């Protein structure tokens, strides 16, 4: 892991830890999202490797899609057109909506939503794109 990647992850973790102190009371409702996008080919390969390893750990052998939801009132979908794409959606809590639409080849994306009432729609077009989003709702 490069020092830039470590710095990015440390900043993201700090933002997630500090976020509750900066938000409005829970009854006000809202969400905060952290989107991770690689800046160069090396970071893209590392992120793609991590997402594919996570998919393999969860039973995906050759890419594809996995949706894992725990809670109530959640909806999710993954649409893929091409080959070698990987779409991962994990939702914990209630009232989440999450979709991934992949068009092209060799794309990977992880969408992780926690809490309640988050809505994310991800679209990847082209080849070998990768990314991840973590969203918390209250």
CSV table of C-alpha atoms in Angstrom, one decimal:
chain,number,residue,atom,x,y,z
A,1,UNK,CA,0.0,0.0,0.0
A,2,UNK,CA,1.5,3.3,-1.0
A,3,UNK,CA,1.8,6.2,1.4
A,4,UNK,CA,-0.9,8.1,-0.6
A,5,UNK,CA,-3.3,5.3,-0.2
A,6,UNK,CA,-2.6,5.1,3.5
A,7,UNK,CA,-3.1,8.8,3.8
A,8,UNK,CA,-6.4,8.6,1.9
A,9,UNK,CA,-7.6,5.8,4.1
A,10,UNK,CA,-6.5,7.6,7.3
A,11,UNK,CA,-8.3,10.7,6.2
A,12,UNK,CA,-11.4,8.8,5.4
A,13,UNK,CA,-11.4,7.0,8.7
A,14,UNK,CA,-10.9,10.3,10.6
A,15,UNK,CA,-13.8,11.9,8.7
A,16,UNK,CA,-16.1,8.9,9.6
A,17,UNK,CA,-15.1,9.2,13.3
A,18,UNK,CA,-15.6,13.0,13.4
A,19,UNK,CA,-18.8,13.0,11.4
A,20,UNK,CA,-21.2,12.2,14.3
A,21,UNK,CA,-19.9,15.3,16.2
A,22,UNK,CA,-20.6,17.5,13.1
A,23,UNK,CA,-24.1,16.3,12.2
A,24,UNK,CA,-27.5,17.3,13.2
A,25,UNK,CA,-29.5,15.2,15.8
A,26,UNK,CA,-30.4,11.7,14.6
A,27,UNK,CA,-34.1,12.6,14.3
A,28,UNK,CA,-33.3,15.2,11.7
A,29,UNK,CA,-32.5,12.6,9.1
A,30,UNK,CA,-29.7,12.7,6.6
A,31,UNK,CA,-26.7,10.8,5.3
A,32,UNK,CA,-23.0,11.0,4.7
A,33,UNK,CA,-21.1,9.2,1.9
A,34,UNK,CA,-17.5,8.4,1.3
A,35,UNK,CA,-16.7,7.6,-2.3
A,36,UNK,CA,-13.4,6.0,-3.2
A,37,UNK,CA,-12.0,6.4,-6.7
A,38,UNK,CA,-8.5,5.4,-7.7
A,39,UNK,CA,-6.3,8.2,-9.1
A,40,UNK,CA,-4.0,6.0,-11.2
A,41,UNK,CA,-3.7,2.5,-12.8
A,42,UNK,CA,-1.8,1.1,-9.8
A,43,UNK,CA,-4.4,2.2,-7.3
A,44,UNK,CA,-7.2,0.9,-9.7
A,45,UNK,CA,-5.5,-2.5,-9.8
A,46,UNK,CA,-5.2,-2.6,-6.0
A,47,UNK,CA,-8.8,-1.6,-5.5
A,48,UNK,CA,-10.1,-4.1,-8.1
A,49,UNK,CA,-8.0,-6.9,-6.5
A,50,UNK,CA,-9.5,-6.0,-3.1
A,51,UNK,CA,-13.1,-6.0,-4.4
A,52,UNK,CA,-12.5,-9.3,-6.2
A,53,UNK,CA,-10.9,-10.9,-3.2
A,54,UNK,CA,-14.0,-9.8,-1.1
A,55,UNK,CA,-16.3,-11.2,-3.8
A,56,UNK,CA,-14.4,-14.5,-3.8
A,57,UNK,CA,-14.6,-14.7,0.0
A,58,UNK,CA,-18.3,-14.3,-0.4
A,59,UNK,CA,-18.7,-17.1,-2.9
A,60,UNK,CA,-18.3,-15.3,-6.3
A,61,UNK,CA,-15.8,-17.3,-8.4
A,62,UNK,CA,-15.7,-15.4,-11.7
A,63,UNK,CA,-17.1,-12.0,-11.0
A,64,UNK,CA,-20.8,-11.4,-11.3
A,65,UNK,CA,-22.9,-9.8,-8.6
A,66,UNK,CA,-23.7,-10.2,-5.0
A,67,UNK,CA,-26.4,-8.5,-3.0
A,68,UNK,CA,-26.4,-8.9,0.8
A,69,UNK,CA,-29.1,-7.2,2.8
A,70,UNK,CA,-30.0,-7.3,6.5
A,71,UNK,CA,-32.8,-5.2,7.8
A,72,UNK,CA,-36.2,-4.1,6.6
A,73,UNK,CA,-37.5,-2.3,3.5
A,74,UNK,CA,-34.3,-2.5,1.5
A,75,UNK,CA,-34.1,-2.8,-2.3
A,76,UNK,CA,-31.1,-3.4,-4.4
A,77,UNK,CA,-30.2,-4.3,-8.0
A,78,UNK,CA,-27.2,-4.9,-10.2
A,79,UNK,CA,-27.4,-4.7,-14.0
A,80,UNK,CA,-24.4,-5.9,-16.0
A,81,UNK,CA,-23.7,-5.8,-19.8
A,82,UNK,CA,-20.3,-7.1,-20.7
A,83,UNK,CA,-17.9,-9.6,-19.3
A,84,UNK,CA,-15.8,-9.9,-16.2
A,85,UNK,CA,-17.8,-7.3,-14.2
A,86,UNK,CA,-18.2,-7.4,-10.4
A,87,UNK,CA,-20.9,-5.6,-8.5
A,88,UNK,CA,-21.2,-5.9,-4.7
A,89,UNK,CA,-24.1,-4.3,-2.7
A,90,UNK,CA,-24.2,-4.7,1.1
A,91,UNK,CA,-27.0,-3.0,3.0
A,92,UNK,CA,-27.5,-3.1,6.8
A,93,UNK,CA,-30.5,-1.3,8.4
A,94,UNK,CA,-33.7,-0.2,6.9
A,95,UNK,CA,-35.1,1.7,3.9
A,96,UNK,CA,-32.0,1.6,1.7
A,97,UNK,CA,-32.0,1.7,-2.1
A,98,UNK,CA,-28.9,0.8,-4.0
A,99,UNK,CA,-28.2,0.0,-7.6
A,100,UNK,CA,-25.1,-0.7,-9.7
A,101,UNK,CA,-25.3,-0.5,-13.5
A,102,UNK,CA,-22.2,-1.8,-15.3
A,103,UNK,CA,-21.7,-1.5,-19.1
A,104,UNK,CA,-18.4,-2.6,-20.5
A,105,UNK,CA,-15.8,-5.2,-19.4
A,106,UNK,CA,-13.7,-5.8,-16.3
A,107,UNK,CA,-15.5,-3.2,-14.1
A,108,UNK,CA,-15.8,-3.6,-10.3
A,109,UNK,CA,-17.7,-1.6,-7.7
A,110,UNK,CA,-18.6,-2.1,-4.1
A,111,UNK,CA,-21.6,-0.2,-2.6
A,112,UNK,CA,-21.9,-0.5,1.2
A,113,UNK,CA,-24.9,1.3,2.9
A,114,UNK,CA,-25.6,1.3,6.7
A,115,UNK,CA,-28.1,2.9,9.0
A,116,UNK,CA,-31.3,3.9,7.3
A,117,UNK,CA,-32.8,5.7,4.3
A,118,UNK,CA,-29.8,5.9,2.0
A,119,UNK,CA,-30.1,6.0,-1.8
A,120,UNK,CA,-27.2,5.3,-4.2
A,121,UNK,CA,-27.2,4.7,-7.9
A,122,UNK,CA,-23.8,3.8,-9.5
A,123,UNK,CA,-23.2,3.7,-13.2
A,124,UNK,CA,-19.9,2.4,-14.8
A,125,UNK,CA,-19.4,2.7,-18.5
A,126,UNK,CA,-16.3,1.6,-20.4
A,127,UNK,CA,-13.7,-1.0,-19.4
A,128,UNK,CA,-11.7,-1.7,-16.2
A,129,UNK,CA,-13.3,1.0,-14.0
A,130,UNK,CA,-13.4,0.4,-10.3
A,131,UNK,CA,-14.6,2.2,-7.2
A,132,UNK,CA,-16.4,1.9,-3.9
A,133,UNK,CA,-18.9,3.9,-1.8
A,134,UNK,CA,-19.7,3.7,1.9
A,135,UNK,CA,-22.9,5.6,2.9
A,136,UNK,CA,-24.3,6.0,6.4
A,137,UNK,CA,-27.9,7.3,6.9
A,138,UNK,CA,-29.8,8.4,10.0
